[in-house]
Tab-separated table of C-alpha atoms in Angstrom:
chain	number	residue	atom	x	y	z
R	1	UNK	CA	26.182	27.191	-4.448
R	2	UNK	CA	22.816	28.864	-3.754
R	3	UNK	CA	19.496	27.013	-3.704
R	4	UNK	CA	16.420	29.089	-4.591
R	5	UNK	CA	13.589	27.473	-2.710
R	6	UNK	CA	9.877	28.073	-2.083
R	7	UNK	CA	7.962	26.851	0.969
R	8	UNK	CA	5.194	24.240	0.988
R	9	UNK	CA	2.770	23.548	-0.596
R	10	UNK	CA	5.003	24.112	-3.676
R	11	UNK	CA	5.805	20.467	-4.501
R	12	UNK	CA	8.871	20.833	-6.722
R	13	UNK	CA	11.221	22.646	-4.318
R	14	UNK	CA	10.248	20.136	-1.631
R	15	UNK	CA	11.539	17.300	-3.814
R	16	UNK	CA	15.013	18.816	-3.643
R	17	UNK	CA	14.786	19.507	0.103
R	18	UNK	CA	13.864	15.878	0.820
R	19	UNK	CA	16.569	14.630	-1.546
R	20	UNK	CA	19.221	16.783	0.133
R	21	UNK	CA	18.025	15.772	3.602
R	22	UNK	CA	18.381	12.065	2.721
R	23	UNK	CA	22.001	12.775	1.752
R	24	UNK	CA	22.621	15.122	4.706
R	25	UNK	CA	23.526	17.886	2.253
R	26	UNK	CA	23.033	21.340	3.768
R	27	UNK	CA	22.022	23.828	1.069
R	28	UNK	CA	22.666	27.556	1.259
R	29	UNK	CA	19.063	28.596	0.640
R	30	UNK	CA	17.262	31.738	-0.476
R	31	UNK	CA	13.487	31.706	-0.118
R	32	UNK	CA	11.354	32.843	-3.051
R	33	UNK	CA	7.715	33.487	-2.073
R	34	UNK	CA	5.172	32.198	-4.595
R	35	UNK	CA	2.374	33.974	-2.691
R	36	UNK	CA	4.173	37.300	-3.139
R	37	UNK	CA	4.994	36.354	-6.802
R	38	UNK	CA	8.705	36.813	-6.103
R	39	UNK	CA	9.435	34.110	-8.717
R	40	UNK	CA	8.330	36.638	-11.369
R	41	UNK	CA	10.423	39.530	-9.974
R	42	UNK	CA	13.189	41.010	-12.156
R	43	UNK	CA	15.780	39.814	-9.646
R	44	UNK	CA	14.670	36.208	-9.895
R	45	UNK	CA	13.982	36.282	-13.650
R	46	UNK	CA	17.645	37.244	-14.030
R	47	UNK	CA	18.485	33.912	-12.368
R	48	UNK	CA	15.794	31.742	-13.968
R	49	UNK	CA	14.101	33.349	-17.000
R	50	UNK	CA	11.239	30.835	-16.722
R	51	UNK	CA	10.274	32.324	-13.368
R	52	UNK	CA	9.934	29.032	-11.545
R	53	UNK	CA	11.426	27.494	-8.445
R	54	UNK	CA	13.584	25.640	-7.551
R	55	UNK	CA	16.867	26.758	-9.104
R	56	UNK	CA	20.427	25.903	-8.097
R	57	UNK	CA	23.091	28.491	-8.849
R	58	UNK	CA	26.594	27.066	-8.923
R	59	UNK	CA	29.657	28.994	-7.745
R	60	UNK	CA	30.590	29.926	-11.337
R	61	UNK	CA	27.101	31.391	-11.886
R	62	UNK	CA	25.710	28.478	-13.918
R	63	UNK	CA	22.053	27.901	-13.068
R	64	UNK	CA	20.395	24.479	-13.039
R	65	UNK	CA	16.612	24.477	-13.009
R	66	UNK	CA	14.057	21.627	-12.898
R	67	UNK	CA	13.819	19.775	-9.588
R	68	UNK	CA	14.926	16.363	-10.866
R	69	UNK	CA	17.899	17.875	-12.727
R	70	UNK	CA	19.041	19.522	-9.484
R	71	UNK	CA	18.691	16.200	-7.677
R	72	UNK	CA	20.743	14.439	-10.362
R	73	UNK	CA	23.451	17.076	-9.931
R	74	UNK	CA	23.541	16.454	-6.176
R	75	UNK	CA	23.604	12.664	-6.729
R	76	UNK	CA	26.564	12.947	-9.133
R	77	UNK	CA	28.420	15.145	-6.662
R	78	UNK	CA	27.590	12.957	-3.650
R	79	UNK	CA	26.613	9.432	-4.711
R	80	UNK	CA	25.867	8.083	-1.210
R	81	UNK	CA	23.239	7.095	-0.346
R	82	UNK	CA	22.236	6.436	-3.964
R	83	UNK	CA	18.691	7.600	-4.729
R	84	UNK	CA	18.689	7.036	-8.514
R	85	UNK	CA	20.008	3.443	-8.347
R	86	UNK	CA	23.355	1.860	-9.097
R	87	UNK	CA	22.691	-1.314	-11.115
R	88	UNK	CA	21.266	-1.057	-14.662
R	89	UNK	CA	17.986	-2.607	-13.506
R	90	UNK	CA	17.618	-0.314	-10.472
R	91	UNK	CA	18.416	2.743	-12.566
R	92	UNK	CA	15.763	1.718	-15.097
R	93	UNK	CA	13.132	0.868	-12.495
R	94	UNK	CA	13.579	4.165	-10.656
R	95	UNK	CA	13.286	6.098	-13.934
R	96	UNK	CA	10.232	4.049	-14.967
R	97	UNK	CA	8.372	4.698	-11.713
R	98	UNK	CA	9.440	8.317	-11.542
R	99	UNK	CA	7.995	8.903	-15.003
R	100	UNK	CA	4.778	7.144	-14.040
R	101	UNK	CA	4.374	9.420	-11.009
R	102	UNK	CA	4.948	12.514	-13.094
R	103	UNK	CA	3.035	11.586	-16.242
R	104	UNK	CA	0.125	9.591	-14.867
R	105	UNK	CA	-0.480	11.203	-11.454
R	106	UNK	CA	1.192	14.619	-11.294
R	107	UNK	CA	0.034	15.674	-14.765
R	108	UNK	CA	-3.585	15.089	-13.741
R	109	UNK	CA	-3.174	16.714	-10.317
R	110	UNK	CA	-1.597	19.703	-12.072
R	111	UNK	CA	-4.529	19.920	-14.488
R	112	UNK	CA	-6.981	20.031	-11.572
R	113	UNK	CA	-4.828	22.611	-9.774
R	114	UNK	CA	-4.310	24.961	-12.712
R	115	UNK	CA	-7.847	24.759	-14.120
R	116	UNK	CA	-10.113	24.545	-11.080
R	117	UNK	CA	-8.433	25.738	-7.857
R	118	UNK	CA	-9.343	29.085	-6.291
R	119	UNK	CA	-5.661	29.998	-5.875
R	120	UNK	CA	-5.015	29.802	-9.636
R	121	UNK	CA	-8.166	31.649	-10.725
R	122	UNK	CA	-6.184	34.557	-12.211
R	123	UNK	CA	-4.152	32.366	-14.569
R	124	UNK	CA	-5.017	32.875	-18.263
R	125	UNK	CA	-6.426	30.119	-20.453
R	126	UNK	CA	-8.128	28.072	-17.746
R	127	UNK	CA	-10.502	25.325	-18.909
R	128	UNK	CA	-12.718	24.246	-16.017
R	129	UNK	CA	-14.212	21.321	-17.936
R	130	UNK	CA	-10.732	19.955	-18.610
R	131	UNK	CA	-9.788	20.408	-14.963
R	132	UNK	CA	-12.885	18.565	-13.723
R	133	UNK	CA	-12.299	15.779	-16.263
R	134	UNK	CA	-8.946	15.160	-14.602
R	135	UNK	CA	-10.404	14.379	-11.155
R	136	UNK	CA	-11.327	10.783	-12.079
R	137	UNK	CA	-7.905	10.435	-13.726
R	138	UNK	CA	-6.252	11.417	-10.455
R	139	UNK	CA	-8.314	8.784	-8.657
R	140	UNK	CA	-7.461	6.117	-11.246
R	141	UNK	CA	-3.775	7.012	-10.931
R	142	UNK	CA	-3.912	6.697	-7.145
R	143	UNK	CA	-5.459	3.238	-7.541
R	144	UNK	CA	-2.645	2.231	-9.895
R	145	UNK	CA	-0.029	3.214	-7.301
R	146	UNK	CA	-2.040	1.547	-4.530
R	147	UNK	CA	-2.038	-1.740	-6.465
R	148	UNK	CA	1.627	-1.357	-7.308
R	149	UNK	CA	2.583	-0.847	-3.653
R	150	UNK	CA	0.686	-3.911	-2.365
R	151	UNK	CA	3.170	-6.129	-0.551
R	152	UNK	CA	6.068	-3.771	-1.273
R	153	UNK	CA	8.070	-1.458	0.965
R	154	UNK	CA	8.907	1.153	-1.634
R	155	UNK	CA	7.773	2.114	-5.105
R	156	UNK	CA	10.641	1.241	-7.455
R	157	UNK	CA	13.175	-0.974	-5.646
R	158	UNK	CA	13.688	-2.564	-2.219
R	159	UNK	CA	14.827	0.777	-0.801
R	160	UNK	CA	13.793	4.430	-0.634
R	161	UNK	CA	14.536	6.202	-3.944
R	162	UNK	CA	13.789	9.285	-6.002
R	163	UNK	CA	10.574	7.595	-7.144
R	164	UNK	CA	9.330	7.611	-3.539
R	165	UNK	CA	10.241	11.293	-3.188
R	166	UNK	CA	8.241	12.122	-6.302
R	167	UNK	CA	5.223	10.124	-5.132
R	168	UNK	CA	5.332	11.531	-1.578
R	169	UNK	CA	5.449	15.153	-2.718
R	170	UNK	CA	2.701	14.509	-5.262
R	171	UNK	CA	0.411	12.766	-2.759
R	172	UNK	CA	0.766	15.669	-0.329
R	173	UNK	CA	0.241	18.295	-3.028
R	174	UNK	CA	-2.842	16.450	-4.319
R	175	UNK	CA	-4.304	16.551	-0.805
R	176	UNK	CA	-3.655	20.314	-0.683
R	177	UNK	CA	-5.366	20.730	-4.061
R	178	UNK	CA	-8.385	18.780	-2.820
R	179	UNK	CA	-7.967	15.642	-4.900
R	180	UNK	CA	-6.152	13.409	-2.460
R	181	UNK	CA	-5.922	9.630	-2.456
R	182	UNK	CA	-9.127	7.606	-1.940
R	183	UNK	CA	-9.515	6.454	1.690
R	184	UNK	CA	-9.627	2.774	0.716
R	185	UNK	CA	-6.148	2.771	-0.862
R	186	UNK	CA	-4.645	0.761	2.014
R	187	UNK	CA	-1.236	-0.033	0.520
R	188	UNK	CA	-0.727	3.550	-0.600
R	189	UNK	CA	-1.778	4.848	2.825
R	190	UNK	CA	0.600	2.480	4.635
R	191	UNK	CA	3.463	3.478	2.331
R	192	UNK	CA	2.618	7.163	2.858
R	193	UNK	CA	2.770	6.790	6.634
R	194	UNK	CA	6.085	4.936	6.326
R	195	UNK	CA	7.841	7.479	4.119
R	196	UNK	CA	6.275	10.425	5.973
R	197	UNK	CA	7.891	9.110	9.176
R	198	UNK	CA	11.375	9.530	7.697
R	199	UNK	CA	13.109	12.665	9.033
R	200	UNK	CA	13.579	13.912	5.444
R	201	UNK	CA	9.799	14.191	4.958
R	202	UNK	CA	9.743	17.191	7.288
R	203	UNK	CA	11.741	19.116	4.685
E	1	UNK	CA	16.348	-9.436	-24.349
E	2	UNK	CA	13.352	-8.573	-26.550
E	3	UNK	CA	12.404	-5.043	-27.604
E	4	UNK	CA	8.708	-4.436	-28.288
E	5	UNK	CA	8.634	-1.668	-30.859
E	6	UNK	CA	6.060	0.204	-32.947
E	7	UNK	CA	6.794	1.901	-36.286
E	8	UNK	CA	6.686	5.639	-36.955
E	9	UNK	CA	4.958	7.984	-36.359
E	10	UNK	CA	4.866	6.571	-32.789
E	11	UNK	CA	7.446	8.880	-31.157
E	12	UNK	CA	8.339	6.958	-28.010
E	13	UNK	CA	9.619	3.712	-29.562
E	14	UNK	CA	11.660	5.792	-32.009
E	15	UNK	CA	13.521	7.389	-29.097
E	16	UNK	CA	14.863	3.967	-28.137
E	17	UNK	CA	15.709	3.041	-31.741
E	18	UNK	CA	17.754	6.226	-32.202
E	19	UNK	CA	19.421	5.737	-28.812
E	20	UNK	CA	20.376	2.142	-29.653
E	21	UNK	CA	21.599	3.148	-33.131
E	22	UNK	CA	23.908	5.797	-31.608
E	23	UNK	CA	25.433	3.065	-29.440
E	24	UNK	CA	25.439	0.478	-32.251
E	25	UNK	CA	23.296	-1.791	-30.091
E	26	UNK	CA	21.292	-4.269	-32.178
E	27	UNK	CA	17.981	-5.050	-30.494
E	28	UNK	CA	16.029	-8.271	-30.982
E	29	UNK	CA	12.765	-6.591	-31.966
E	30	UNK	CA	9.104	-7.574	-32.124
E	31	UNK	CA	6.807	-5.142	-33.886
E	32	UNK	CA	3.532	-4.147	-32.213
E	33	UNK	CA	1.124	-2.404	-34.608
E	34	UNK	CA	-0.667	0.583	-33.098
E	35	UNK	CA	-2.925	0.802	-36.184
E	36	UNK	CA	-4.096	-2.764	-35.578
E	37	UNK	CA	-4.351	-2.039	-31.786
E	38	UNK	CA	-1.965	-4.913	-31.060
E	39	UNK	CA	-0.729	-2.976	-27.989
E	40	UNK	CA	-4.122	-3.734	-26.395
E	41	UNK	CA	-4.103	-7.459	-27.289
E	42	UNK	CA	-4.112	-10.018	-24.449
E	43	UNK	CA	-0.673	-11.222	-25.557
E	44	UNK	CA	0.864	-7.764	-25.215
E	45	UNK	CA	-1.082	-6.790	-22.070
E	46	UNK	CA	0.530	-9.841	-20.458
E	47	UNK	CA	3.909	-8.174	-21.145
E	48	UNK	CA	2.961	-4.561	-20.388
E	49	UNK	CA	-0.364	-4.177	-18.542
E	50	UNK	CA	-0.489	-0.498	-19.502
E	51	UNK	CA	-0.811	-1.482	-23.173
E	52	UNK	CA	1.829	0.912	-24.457
E	53	UNK	CA	4.999	0.599	-26.468
E	54	UNK	CA	7.965	0.430	-26.164
E	55	UNK	CA	8.786	-2.312	-23.672
E	56	UNK	CA	12.047	-4.139	-23.063
E	57	UNK	CA	11.811	-7.701	-21.772
E	58	UNK	CA	14.997	-8.928	-20.119
E	59	UNK	CA	16.186	-12.531	-20.306
E	60	UNK	CA	14.805	-13.288	-16.823
E	61	UNK	CA	11.365	-12.008	-17.864
E	62	UNK	CA	11.579	-8.622	-16.124
E	63	UNK	CA	9.893	-5.939	-18.215
E	64	UNK	CA	11.062	-2.324	-18.373
E	65	UNK	CA	8.609	0.155	-19.851
E	66	UNK	CA	8.843	3.912	-20.519
E	67	UNK	CA	11.175	4.941	-23.327
E	68	UNK	CA	13.632	6.943	-21.224
E	69	UNK	CA	13.860	4.170	-18.625
E	70	UNK	CA	14.783	1.704	-21.378
E	71	UNK	CA	17.421	4.120	-22.647
E	72	UNK	CA	18.878	4.497	-19.150
E	73	UNK	CA	19.085	0.700	-18.896
E	74	UNK	CA	20.987	0.535	-22.188
E	75	UNK	CA	23.291	3.392	-21.080
E	76	UNK	CA	24.107	1.614	-17.812
E	77	UNK	CA	24.824	-1.613	-19.674
E	78	UNK	CA	26.892	0.078	-22.410
E	79	UNK	CA	28.132	3.503	-21.273
E	80	UNK	CA	29.876	4.484	-24.547
E	81	UNK	CA	29.140	6.785	-26.186
E	82	UNK	CA	27.525	8.490	-23.180
E	83	UNK	CA	24.170	10.062	-24.036
E	84	UNK	CA	23.065	11.043	-20.497
E	85	UNK	CA	26.340	12.828	-19.611
E	86	UNK	CA	29.270	11.914	-17.376
E	87	UNK	CA	30.120	15.021	-15.315
E	88	UNK	CA	27.656	16.309	-12.688
E	89	UNK	CA	26.978	19.422	-14.756
E	90	UNK	CA	26.417	17.492	-18.012
E	91	UNK	CA	24.127	15.031	-16.255
E	92	UNK	CA	22.098	17.913	-14.813
E	93	UNK	CA	21.932	19.867	-18.068
E	94	UNK	CA	20.769	16.845	-20.076
E	95	UNK	CA	18.074	16.102	-17.492
E	96	UNK	CA	17.002	19.772	-17.427
E	97	UNK	CA	16.627	20.021	-21.195
E	98	UNK	CA	15.028	16.605	-21.495
E	99	UNK	CA	12.376	17.645	-19.020
E	100	UNK	CA	11.779	20.904	-20.848
E	101	UNK	CA	11.218	19.013	-24.108
E	102	UNK	CA	8.776	16.669	-22.461
E	103	UNK	CA	6.907	19.065	-20.202
E	104	UNK	CA	6.844	22.253	-22.253
E	105	UNK	CA	6.716	20.934	-25.838
E	106	UNK	CA	5.649	17.281	-25.866
E	107	UNK	CA	2.858	17.769	-23.319
E	108	UNK	CA	1.268	20.422	-25.560
E	109	UNK	CA	1.799	18.431	-28.762
E	110	UNK	CA	0.204	15.448	-27.036
E	111	UNK	CA	-2.781	17.561	-25.983
E	112	UNK	CA	-3.329	18.646	-29.603
E	113	UNK	CA	-2.920	15.040	-30.797
E	114	UNK	CA	-5.252	13.419	-28.292
E	115	UNK	CA	-7.967	16.089	-28.329
E	116	UNK	CA	-8.139	17.255	-31.952
E	117	UNK	CA	-6.578	14.789	-34.408
E	118	UNK	CA	-8.762	12.658	-36.703
E	119	UNK	CA	-6.802	9.511	-35.799
E	120	UNK	CA	-7.700	9.814	-32.103
E	121	UNK	CA	-11.389	10.657	-32.620
E	122	UNK	CA	-12.552	7.435	-30.929
E	123	UNK	CA	-10.703	8.089	-27.660
E	124	UNK	CA	-13.023	8.854	-24.725
E	125	UNK	CA	-12.978	12.145	-22.856
E	126	UNK	CA	-11.722	14.372	-25.649
E	127	UNK	CA	-11.920	18.144	-25.097
E	128	UNK	CA	-11.538	19.947	-28.429
E	129	UNK	CA	-11.343	23.372	-26.782
E	130	UNK	CA	-8.435	22.212	-24.631
E	131	UNK	CA	-6.716	20.715	-27.661
E	132	UNK	CA	-7.038	23.907	-29.684
E	133	UNK	CA	-5.827	25.987	-26.730
E	134	UNK	CA	-2.608	24.007	-26.859
E	135	UNK	CA	-1.704	25.008	-30.433
E	136	UNK	CA	-0.311	28.428	-29.398
E	137	UNK	CA	1.492	26.697	-26.517
E	138	UNK	CA	3.188	24.390	-29.014
E	139	UNK	CA	4.270	27.410	-31.042
E	140	UNK	CA	5.569	29.231	-27.945
E	141	UNK	CA	7.508	26.111	-26.958
E	142	UNK	CA	9.077	25.862	-30.403
E	143	UNK	CA	10.179	29.485	-30.102
E	144	UNK	CA	11.779	28.758	-26.721
E	145	UNK	CA	13.828	25.923	-28.228
E	146	UNK	CA	14.673	28.051	-31.267
E	147	UNK	CA	16.073	30.791	-29.009
E	148	UNK	CA	17.884	28.238	-26.879
E	149	UNK	CA	19.594	26.678	-29.922
E	150	UNK	CA	20.845	29.989	-31.357
E	151	UNK	CA	24.617	29.729	-31.707
E	152	UNK	CA	24.676	26.216	-30.287
E	153	UNK	CA	25.336	22.847	-31.924
E	154	UNK	CA	23.179	20.756	-29.628
E	155	UNK	CA	20.472	21.304	-27.046
E	156	UNK	CA	22.020	20.449	-23.671
E	157	UNK	CA	25.811	20.162	-24.015
E	158	UNK	CA	28.511	20.485	-26.697
E	159	UNK	CA	27.610	17.050	-28.059
E	160	UNK	CA	24.611	14.983	-29.157
E	161	UNK	CA	22.674	13.692	-26.136
E	162	UNK	CA	19.375	12.201	-25.021
E	163	UNK	CA	17.927	15.733	-24.960
E	164	UNK	CA	18.510	15.979	-28.727
E	165	UNK	CA	16.831	12.601	-29.257
E	166	UNK	CA	13.784	13.772	-27.307
E	167	UNK	CA	13.563	17.037	-29.245
E	168	UNK	CA	14.103	15.368	-32.643
E	169	UNK	CA	11.376	12.790	-32.128
E	170	UNK	CA	9.019	15.445	-30.757
E	171	UNK	CA	9.631	17.859	-33.651
E	172	UNK	CA	8.904	15.105	-36.177
E	173	UNK	CA	5.806	13.920	-34.330
E	174	UNK	CA	4.493	17.494	-34.064
E	175	UNK	CA	4.843	17.828	-37.849
E	176	UNK	CA	2.859	14.597	-38.257
E	177	UNK	CA	0.160	15.904	-35.910
E	178	UNK	CA	-0.053	19.146	-37.924
E	179	UNK	CA	1.469	21.515	-35.369
E	180	UNK	CA	5.049	21.622	-36.593
E	181	UNK	CA	7.671	24.284	-35.904
E	182	UNK	CA	7.102	27.815	-37.293
E	183	UNK	CA	8.992	28.360	-40.560
E	184	UNK	CA	10.962	31.307	-39.161
E	185	UNK	CA	12.613	29.266	-36.382
E	186	UNK	CA	16.001	29.322	-38.111
E	187	UNK	CA	18.189	27.936	-35.331
E	188	UNK	CA	15.744	25.112	-34.652
E	189	UNK	CA	15.529	24.294	-38.370
E	190	UNK	CA	19.320	24.228	-38.749
E	191	UNK	CA	19.646	21.982	-35.694
E	192	UNK	CA	16.895	19.712	-37.040
E	193	UNK	CA	18.684	19.326	-40.372
E	194	UNK	CA	21.946	18.575	-38.554
E	195	UNK	CA	20.590	15.881	-36.242
E	196	UNK	CA	18.344	14.437	-38.981
E	197	UNK	CA	21.490	13.871	-41.084
E	198	UNK	CA	22.929	11.498	-38.454
E	199	UNK	CA	22.507	7.833	-39.472
E	200	UNK	CA	20.628	7.167	-36.213
E	201	UNK	CA	17.798	9.496	-37.265
E	202	UNK	CA	16.687	6.949	-39.866
E	203	UNK	CA	15.737	4.621	-37.017
């Protein structure tokens, strides 16, 4: 099993690294440099035709792409500690909060990144007005998560789950992009310090 | 358990209806009219503060929102027939294809819908240029799924899964929005006819 990874600030490969670290799974890793555009090289396109990282190549050659799909594969292979829940309600709550992170926060952060950031200036079809219009949406999303975390230890359940991994990697990527959380989001900040102190966050 | 539903063409509630129909689960349903803006009424906001459908209210009052989260709750409560997979590889492949439907196709269809359609003209912050720029992205996404379905019965595995439900509801919503699949996408069209012939598709 080979894990095709890219270093920070790429947020999606980091999701898998944190997930694996929480389960003490050691991945046989190959690094794919986004800065050097190695994800678009013929060698990598042969593995993942979409030219994105991460990818997980199984021993029979089957390739799984999409960070959350790779995490679900690892969870099914090694259920403990469970990060996608075990009871019907936990499973639903983790999915609900994971989707909120991706659709409400990450979609807006991505729009700012792709349409306004200096590092993506060469991408075709940029729309600066659309990118700028997403900055207040990012802020509104951060305030939603701040309110949701008030008085709670973790985002979806009583414990650390995939939803926390998605929020942590998104918060850190948003800061890199220059649209980080407002300073007065106290519950979000406290949660961020808490989950960032876990050894897995160094992944 | 009460299911808060909205009629077609709303694509997200339909996902849950098809999912439940495949499992022969009969839901105790309350209809929320999007046309009459009932999803923004004080009564419904008290159930789901985000003012969106669908929602599932459990007997203890707990509310699960987000269509896929509701489906995962139903799957965990009634595993047969499995629609999210049972083996690690199936689970990963269904998640991978589900995410591709949502992030590559549905995100672009949604951008066309929200930024260009007559029915959404009153929404604030519309960007017509961004909406129009998404039309070729919708077409490119349809061609990706067409290629992926060539020689295959279903999208993610050998059987009908959640990934097929997501693609079916997205294809039909795209047609409603006026950015349906290109006529020459033969494999996609054949798949669409096949899954539309299942009794659950009438949901």
